[in-house]
Every structure is written in C-alpha cells, then in structure tokens.
CSV table of C-alpha atoms in Angstrom, one decimal:
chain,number,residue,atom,x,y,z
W,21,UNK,CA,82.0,130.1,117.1
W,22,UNK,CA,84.3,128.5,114.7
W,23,UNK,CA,87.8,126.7,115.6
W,24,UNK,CA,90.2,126.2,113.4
W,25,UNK,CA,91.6,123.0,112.5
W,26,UNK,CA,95.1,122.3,114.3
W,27,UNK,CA,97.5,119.3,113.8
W,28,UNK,CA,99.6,117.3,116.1
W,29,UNK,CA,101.3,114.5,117.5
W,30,UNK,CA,101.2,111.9,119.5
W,31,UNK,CA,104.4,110.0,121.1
W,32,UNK,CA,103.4,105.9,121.3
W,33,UNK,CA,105.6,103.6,122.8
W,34,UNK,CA,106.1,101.7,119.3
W,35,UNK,CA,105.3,104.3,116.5
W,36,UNK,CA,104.4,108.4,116.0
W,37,UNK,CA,100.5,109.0,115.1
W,38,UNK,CA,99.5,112.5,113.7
W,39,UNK,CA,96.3,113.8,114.0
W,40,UNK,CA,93.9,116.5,112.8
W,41,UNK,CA,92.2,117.9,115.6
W,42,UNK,CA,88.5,120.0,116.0
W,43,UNK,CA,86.6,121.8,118.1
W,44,UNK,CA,87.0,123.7,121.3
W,45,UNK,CA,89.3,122.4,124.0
W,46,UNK,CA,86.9,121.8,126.9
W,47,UNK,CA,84.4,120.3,124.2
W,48,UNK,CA,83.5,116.4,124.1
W,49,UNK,CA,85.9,113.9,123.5
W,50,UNK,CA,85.7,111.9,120.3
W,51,UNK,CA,88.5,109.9,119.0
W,52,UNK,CA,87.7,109.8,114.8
W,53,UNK,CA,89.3,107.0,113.2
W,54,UNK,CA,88.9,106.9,109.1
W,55,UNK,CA,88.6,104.2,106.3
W,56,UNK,CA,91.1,101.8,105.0
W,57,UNK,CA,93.7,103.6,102.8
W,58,UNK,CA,92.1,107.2,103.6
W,59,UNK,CA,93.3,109.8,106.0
W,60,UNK,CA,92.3,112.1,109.0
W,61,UNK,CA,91.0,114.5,105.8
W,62,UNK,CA,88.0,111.6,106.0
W,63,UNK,CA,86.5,114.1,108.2
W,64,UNK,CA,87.5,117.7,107.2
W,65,UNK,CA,83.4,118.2,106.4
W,66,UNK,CA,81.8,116.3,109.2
W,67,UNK,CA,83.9,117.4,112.1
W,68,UNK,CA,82.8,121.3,111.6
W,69,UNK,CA,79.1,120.5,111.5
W,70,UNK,CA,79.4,118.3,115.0
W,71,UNK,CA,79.3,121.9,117.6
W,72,UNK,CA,80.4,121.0,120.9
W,73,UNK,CA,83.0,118.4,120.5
W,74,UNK,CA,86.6,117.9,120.4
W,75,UNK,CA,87.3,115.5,117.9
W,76,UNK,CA,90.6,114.4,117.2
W,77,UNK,CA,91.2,112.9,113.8
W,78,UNK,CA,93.9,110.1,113.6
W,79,UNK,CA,95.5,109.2,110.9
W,80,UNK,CA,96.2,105.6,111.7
W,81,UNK,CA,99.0,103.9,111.6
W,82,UNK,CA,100.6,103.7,108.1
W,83,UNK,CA,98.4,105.9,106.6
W,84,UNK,CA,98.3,110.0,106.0
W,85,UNK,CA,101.6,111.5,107.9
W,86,UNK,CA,101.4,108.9,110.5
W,87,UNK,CA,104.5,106.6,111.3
W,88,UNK,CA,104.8,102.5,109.6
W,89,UNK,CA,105.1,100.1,111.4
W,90,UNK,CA,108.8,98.1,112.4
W,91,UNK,CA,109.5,95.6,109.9
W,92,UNK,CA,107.9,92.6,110.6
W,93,UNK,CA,105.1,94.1,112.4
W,94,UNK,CA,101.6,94.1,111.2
W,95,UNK,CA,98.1,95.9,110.4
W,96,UNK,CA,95.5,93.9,112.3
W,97,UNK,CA,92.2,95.2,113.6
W,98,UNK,CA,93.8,94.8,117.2
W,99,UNK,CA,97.0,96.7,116.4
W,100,UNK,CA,95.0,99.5,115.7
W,101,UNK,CA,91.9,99.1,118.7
W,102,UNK,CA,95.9,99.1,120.5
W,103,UNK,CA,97.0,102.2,119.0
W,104,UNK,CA,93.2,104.1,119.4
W,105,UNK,CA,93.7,103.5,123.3
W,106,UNK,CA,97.0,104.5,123.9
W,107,UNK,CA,96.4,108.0,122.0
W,108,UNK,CA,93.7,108.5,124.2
W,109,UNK,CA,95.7,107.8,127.4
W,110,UNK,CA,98.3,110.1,126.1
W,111,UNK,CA,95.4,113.2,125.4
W,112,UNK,CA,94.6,112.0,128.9
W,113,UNK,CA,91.1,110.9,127.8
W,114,UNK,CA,89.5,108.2,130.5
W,115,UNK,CA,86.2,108.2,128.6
W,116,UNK,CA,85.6,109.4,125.6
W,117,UNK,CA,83.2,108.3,122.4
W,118,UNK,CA,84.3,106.8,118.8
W,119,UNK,CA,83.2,108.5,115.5
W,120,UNK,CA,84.8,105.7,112.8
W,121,UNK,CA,84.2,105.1,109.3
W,122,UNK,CA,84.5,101.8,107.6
W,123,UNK,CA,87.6,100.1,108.9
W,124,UNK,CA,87.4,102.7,111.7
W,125,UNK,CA,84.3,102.0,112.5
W,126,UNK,CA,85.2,98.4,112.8
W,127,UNK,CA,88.0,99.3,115.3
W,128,UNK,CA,85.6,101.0,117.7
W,129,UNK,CA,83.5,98.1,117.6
W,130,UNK,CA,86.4,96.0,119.1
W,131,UNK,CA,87.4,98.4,121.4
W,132,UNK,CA,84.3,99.5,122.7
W,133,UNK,CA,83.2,95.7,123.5
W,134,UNK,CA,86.6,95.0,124.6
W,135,UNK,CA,86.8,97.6,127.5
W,136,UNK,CA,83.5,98.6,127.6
W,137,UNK,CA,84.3,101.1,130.8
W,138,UNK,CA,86.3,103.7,128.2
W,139,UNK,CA,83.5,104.4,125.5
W,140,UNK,CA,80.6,106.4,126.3
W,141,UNK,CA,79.4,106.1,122.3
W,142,UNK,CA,79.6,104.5,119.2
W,143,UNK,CA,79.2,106.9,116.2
W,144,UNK,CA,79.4,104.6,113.0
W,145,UNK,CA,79.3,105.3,109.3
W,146,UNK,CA,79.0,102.5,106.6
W,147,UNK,CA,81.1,99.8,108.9
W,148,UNK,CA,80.4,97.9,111.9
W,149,UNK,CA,82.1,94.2,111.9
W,150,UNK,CA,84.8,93.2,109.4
W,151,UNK,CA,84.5,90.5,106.6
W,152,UNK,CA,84.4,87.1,108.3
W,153,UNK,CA,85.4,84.1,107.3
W,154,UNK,CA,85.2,80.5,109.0
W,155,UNK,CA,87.4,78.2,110.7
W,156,UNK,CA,87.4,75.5,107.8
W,157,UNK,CA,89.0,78.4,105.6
W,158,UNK,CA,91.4,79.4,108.2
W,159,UNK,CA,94.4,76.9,106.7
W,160,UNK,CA,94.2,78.6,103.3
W,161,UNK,CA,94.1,81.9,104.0
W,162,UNK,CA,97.1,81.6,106.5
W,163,UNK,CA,98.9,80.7,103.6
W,164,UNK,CA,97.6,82.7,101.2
W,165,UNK,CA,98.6,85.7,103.8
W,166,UNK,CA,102.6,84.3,104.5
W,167,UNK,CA,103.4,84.0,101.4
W,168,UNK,CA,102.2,87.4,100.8
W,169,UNK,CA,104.1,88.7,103.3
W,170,UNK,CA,107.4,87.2,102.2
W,171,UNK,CA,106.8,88.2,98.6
W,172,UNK,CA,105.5,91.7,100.2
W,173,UNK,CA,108.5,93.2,98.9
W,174,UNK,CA,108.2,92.6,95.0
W,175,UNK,CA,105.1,95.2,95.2
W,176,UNK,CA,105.2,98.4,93.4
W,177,UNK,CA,103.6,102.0,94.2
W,178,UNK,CA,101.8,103.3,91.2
W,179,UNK,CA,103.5,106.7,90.0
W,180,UNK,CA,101.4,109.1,89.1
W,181,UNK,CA,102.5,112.2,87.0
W,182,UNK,CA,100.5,114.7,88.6
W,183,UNK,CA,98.6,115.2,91.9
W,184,UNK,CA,95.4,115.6,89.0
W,185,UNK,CA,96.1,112.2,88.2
W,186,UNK,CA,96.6,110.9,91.8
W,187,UNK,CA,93.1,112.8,92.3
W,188,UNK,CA,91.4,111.0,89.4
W,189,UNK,CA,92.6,107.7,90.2
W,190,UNK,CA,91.2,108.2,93.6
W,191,UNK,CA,87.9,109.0,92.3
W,192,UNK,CA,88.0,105.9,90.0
W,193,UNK,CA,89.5,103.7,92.9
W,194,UNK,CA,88.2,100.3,94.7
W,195,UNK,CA,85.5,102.3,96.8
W,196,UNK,CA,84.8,105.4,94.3
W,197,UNK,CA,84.3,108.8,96.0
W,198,UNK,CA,83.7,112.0,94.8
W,199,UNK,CA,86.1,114.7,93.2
W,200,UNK,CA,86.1,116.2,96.5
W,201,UNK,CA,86.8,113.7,98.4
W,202,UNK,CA,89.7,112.2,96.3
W,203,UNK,CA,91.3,115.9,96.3
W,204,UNK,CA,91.1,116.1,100.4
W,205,UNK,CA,92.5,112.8,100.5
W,206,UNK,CA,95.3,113.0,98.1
W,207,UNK,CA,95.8,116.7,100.2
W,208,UNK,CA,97.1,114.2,103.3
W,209,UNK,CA,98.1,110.9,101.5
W,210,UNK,CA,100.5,111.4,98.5
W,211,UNK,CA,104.4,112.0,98.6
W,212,UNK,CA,106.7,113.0,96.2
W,213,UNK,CA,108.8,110.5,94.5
W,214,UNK,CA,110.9,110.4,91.7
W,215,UNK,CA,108.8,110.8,88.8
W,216,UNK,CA,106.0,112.0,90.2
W,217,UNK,CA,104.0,111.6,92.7
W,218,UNK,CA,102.6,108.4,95.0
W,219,UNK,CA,100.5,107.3,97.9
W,220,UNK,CA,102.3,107.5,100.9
W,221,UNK,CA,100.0,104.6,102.6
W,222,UNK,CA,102.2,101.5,103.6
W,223,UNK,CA,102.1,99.1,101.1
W,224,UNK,CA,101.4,96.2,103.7
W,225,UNK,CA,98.0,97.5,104.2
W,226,UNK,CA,97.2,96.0,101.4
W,227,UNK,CA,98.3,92.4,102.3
W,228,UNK,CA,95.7,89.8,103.0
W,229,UNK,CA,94.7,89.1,106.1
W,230,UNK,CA,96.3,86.2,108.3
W,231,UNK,CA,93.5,85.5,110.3
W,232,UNK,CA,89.7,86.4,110.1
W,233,UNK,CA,86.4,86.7,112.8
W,234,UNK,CA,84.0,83.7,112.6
W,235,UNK,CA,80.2,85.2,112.2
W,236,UNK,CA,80.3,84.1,116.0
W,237,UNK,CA,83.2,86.2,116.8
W,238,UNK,CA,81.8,89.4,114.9
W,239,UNK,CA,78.5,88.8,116.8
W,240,UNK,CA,79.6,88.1,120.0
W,241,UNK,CA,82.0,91.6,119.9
W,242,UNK,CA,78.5,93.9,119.0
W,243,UNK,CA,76.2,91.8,121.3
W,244,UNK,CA,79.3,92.6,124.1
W,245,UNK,CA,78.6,96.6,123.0
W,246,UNK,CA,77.4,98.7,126.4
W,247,UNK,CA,77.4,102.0,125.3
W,248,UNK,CA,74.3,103.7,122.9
W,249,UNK,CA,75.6,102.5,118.9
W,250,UNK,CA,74.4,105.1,116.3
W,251,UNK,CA,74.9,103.6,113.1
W,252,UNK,CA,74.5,105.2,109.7
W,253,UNK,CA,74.3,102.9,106.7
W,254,UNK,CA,74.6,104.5,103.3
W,255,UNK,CA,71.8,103.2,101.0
W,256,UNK,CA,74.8,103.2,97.9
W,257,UNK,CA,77.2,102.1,100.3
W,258,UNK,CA,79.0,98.5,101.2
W,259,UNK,CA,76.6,97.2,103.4
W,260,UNK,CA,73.1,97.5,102.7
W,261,UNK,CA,73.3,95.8,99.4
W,262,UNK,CA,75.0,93.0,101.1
W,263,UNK,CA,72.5,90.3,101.5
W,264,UNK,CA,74.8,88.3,104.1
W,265,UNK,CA,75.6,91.3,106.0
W,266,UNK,CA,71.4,92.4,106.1
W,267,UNK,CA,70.8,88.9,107.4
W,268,UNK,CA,73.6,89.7,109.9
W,269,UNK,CA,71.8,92.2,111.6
W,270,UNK,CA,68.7,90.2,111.6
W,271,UNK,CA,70.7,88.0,114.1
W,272,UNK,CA,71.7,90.9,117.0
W,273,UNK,CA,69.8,92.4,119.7
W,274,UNK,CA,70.1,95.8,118.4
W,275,UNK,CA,68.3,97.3,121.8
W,276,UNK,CA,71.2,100.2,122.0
W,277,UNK,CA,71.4,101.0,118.1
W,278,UNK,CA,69.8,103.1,116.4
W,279,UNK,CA,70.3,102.5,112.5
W,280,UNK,CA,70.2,105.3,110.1
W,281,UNK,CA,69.6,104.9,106.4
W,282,UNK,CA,70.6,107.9,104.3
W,283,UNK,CA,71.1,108.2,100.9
W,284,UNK,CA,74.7,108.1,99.4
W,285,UNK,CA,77.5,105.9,98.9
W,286,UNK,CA,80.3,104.4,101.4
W,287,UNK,CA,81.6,108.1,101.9
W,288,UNK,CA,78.7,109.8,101.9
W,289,UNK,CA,80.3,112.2,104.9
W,290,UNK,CA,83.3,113.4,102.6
W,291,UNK,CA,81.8,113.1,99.1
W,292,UNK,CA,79.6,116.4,99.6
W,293,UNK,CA,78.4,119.5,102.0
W,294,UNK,CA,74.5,117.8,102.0
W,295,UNK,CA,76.1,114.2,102.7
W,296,UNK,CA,77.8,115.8,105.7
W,297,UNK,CA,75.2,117.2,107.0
W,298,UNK,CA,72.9,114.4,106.5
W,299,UNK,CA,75.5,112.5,108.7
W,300,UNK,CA,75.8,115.0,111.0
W,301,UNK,CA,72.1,115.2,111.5
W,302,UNK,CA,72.1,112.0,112.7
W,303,UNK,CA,75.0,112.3,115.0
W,304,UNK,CA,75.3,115.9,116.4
W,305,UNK,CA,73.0,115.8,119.3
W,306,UNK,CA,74.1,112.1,119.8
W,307,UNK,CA,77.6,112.6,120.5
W,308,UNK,CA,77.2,116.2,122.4
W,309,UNK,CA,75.0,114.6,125.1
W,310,UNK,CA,76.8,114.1,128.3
C-alpha cells in the first residue's frame, strides 16, 4: 500500500520547522535530516522504497520552508542535534532511529552518542563526522569566522532568471547532482524575488565555522555510538576518496557498523530511481526491524 506524502509543522520553542512526512502512521519512527543547503525533497525517492516506516523529513533550520534563526543566533552542528530532539518530543517520539545524509548524517552522529537512550539506529549516507580541525588552528579560524559574521551582511543572493536556471546552477553547484535532483530541490528551496528567482536557504549557512571537532572529539562521539550504525559510502562521493578520512576509519572500533560501498556520487539516493534503491537495499530491512 502506498501513502501519500503529507507536510507539516512543528511549533519549537525558538523557531517553526516544516517537514515532509512518509509512510503509514503506526509505521517506524525515523527522523530524516538532509544535506547542507538541500531540503526535506533530499528524500522524495528514498523514503517510498523504505515499507514500514514513518519517516518524517525535516527541513532544517534555515533551509526549504523552515523558519531562520533570530538575529544573532547561529547554525552549529549542536543547534541542529537541539532542534532534531525537540521535533521528536513534539511528534511524541521517545525512541526513534536517524536516516541523515551528509551534514544530517553528521547531526545524528552527535545526537545519537550524546543521549544514546533515544536512538534505536543510525542510517547514514555519505557523512559521518564533520571536517575537523585542531586546537593550534582554533585562534585563526575564530577570527576568520567573526569577522565573517559582522561583514555577513554585505553578502548577496544570486538571482536567477528562471527556475531552469536555478535548476542548472544546482546541477553545476559545489557538490554536483543530477538534473533530478537539482529540479526536486529547487521544487522546496527557491523563492521569488524581484527579478527572478533565488535560494531561500539563509545566507549564514554559508559562514565559516567558529569552532571545529579535534580528530579526538570526532572519534570519541562514534566510539560513544550504542545503537547498530549502517553506513553507506558512495564510491564518487566525499569520503571515500578522502585519504585522511579512510585512515579515519582505520582508527574506530567499527563493531556496530556495517559500511556499505555503492556506486554513485555524494547524492546517490536523490540523483536517480537505481541509486535509491541501491540505498534502500541497504537500509530497508535495517531500519524496519523492531
């Protein structure tokens, strides 16, 4: 049986998330949680080829038709682990498992090491720890990041003419994705403006970070992971060509992971129908069991 796709809200303390939601009501509870600068629509192919769950797509905070953030207040990987556990205690979720993608995948990490009691599973595709940096570089890129931050305001939005343009600047972006994917993506993250047309995504997500995880930190956060880690690394992705991040995983006790190596690049779950499946194929009886 197929279920529609349905959207909603949901009412934090500090800012309005909305959320693309799938699968039947009673099914299994997944929190999905997408790549930097993408959308809930990160998942529109996956989620119907997962039976048995209810997975409810965020968009995260300043991106897709979720709210910004106050002025002054930031993006960091523990403002959004923050935001992921307060939706779930709104949907009235006590235990549930992460599906995340890049970035996302990165927030479940935190928050499944961090309160270890709430996630039954970790579901990851192309992202597990973010990029580190250590404490010798810390002074620099403080600065680097304040002064960012005051001059935040002299950045410009790219206008685009069309929503074809918005489309094939999407496909031709930072992390290139399909035609597909850029068209489901630009379905949930451009606005209207005068002119044309931009991405609605806040424009301090694109700020440097203030603060990075040592290699100690980003190890001590997986080795701290309870719950079985499923972990799909796409062979054209970010990662696996990554000597320092291979030589990462050489360093964990990966006795509750089980890596997957499928062919296609860093969104190989929204470029195409066969990369969805091949994802799903790895996660579908995963996530269902209870």
């Amino acid at each position: 049986m197929s279920y529609p796709a349905k959207e909603i809200r949901i009412q934090l303390p500090h800012i309005d998330l909305a959320a693309r939601v799938y699968g039947p009501e009673d099914g299994v509870p997944v929190l999905a949680l997408h790549g930097w600068l993408d959308n809930a629509m990160s998942f529109e192919l996956l989620a119907p080829k997962l039976p048995g769950l209810r997975i409810v797509a965020l968009d995260m905070a300043g991106h897709g038709f979720s709210g910004r953030r106050a002025p002054g207040a930031g993006y960091q990987l523990w403002d959004f682990a923050t935001d992921a556990l307060l939706a779930t205690q709104e949907l009235g979720w006590s235990k549930f498992s992460i599906l995340g993608h890049s970035l996302g995948g990165i927030v479940g990490v935190l928050v499944a090491a961090a309160v270890p009691e709430r996630i039954e599973r970790l579901a990851l595709i192309d992202g597990l720890v973010p990029d580190t940096g250590e404490a010798a570089q810390s002074p620099k890129k403080l600065g680097e990041a304040l002064l960012a931050q005051i001059d935040v305001h002299t950045k410009k939005k790219t206008v685009y003419s069309s929503e074809a343009q918005a489309v094939q600047a999407r496909v031709r972006g930072f992390m290139p994705v399909s035609e597909l994917a850029a068209q489901l993506l630009v379905s949930r993250g451009l606005s209207p403006v005068g002119g044309g047309y931009c991405w609605n995504t806040d424009v301090r997500l694109t700020l440097p970070s203030p603060l990075r995880l040592t290699i100690k930190h980003a190890q001590a956060f997986v080795q701290a992971l309870q719950c079985p880690v499923s972990l799909v690394l796409a062979e054209q992705g970010l990662l696996v060509n990554v000597p320092e991040f291979m030589a990462f995983m050489d360093t964990l006790d990966k006795q509750n992971m089980v890596i997957h190596r499928v062919l296609g690049g860093h969104h190989l779950h929204l470029d195409d129908e066969q990369g969805a499946q091949a994802v799903a194929e790895c996660f579908a009886e995963f996530l269902a069991a209870r």
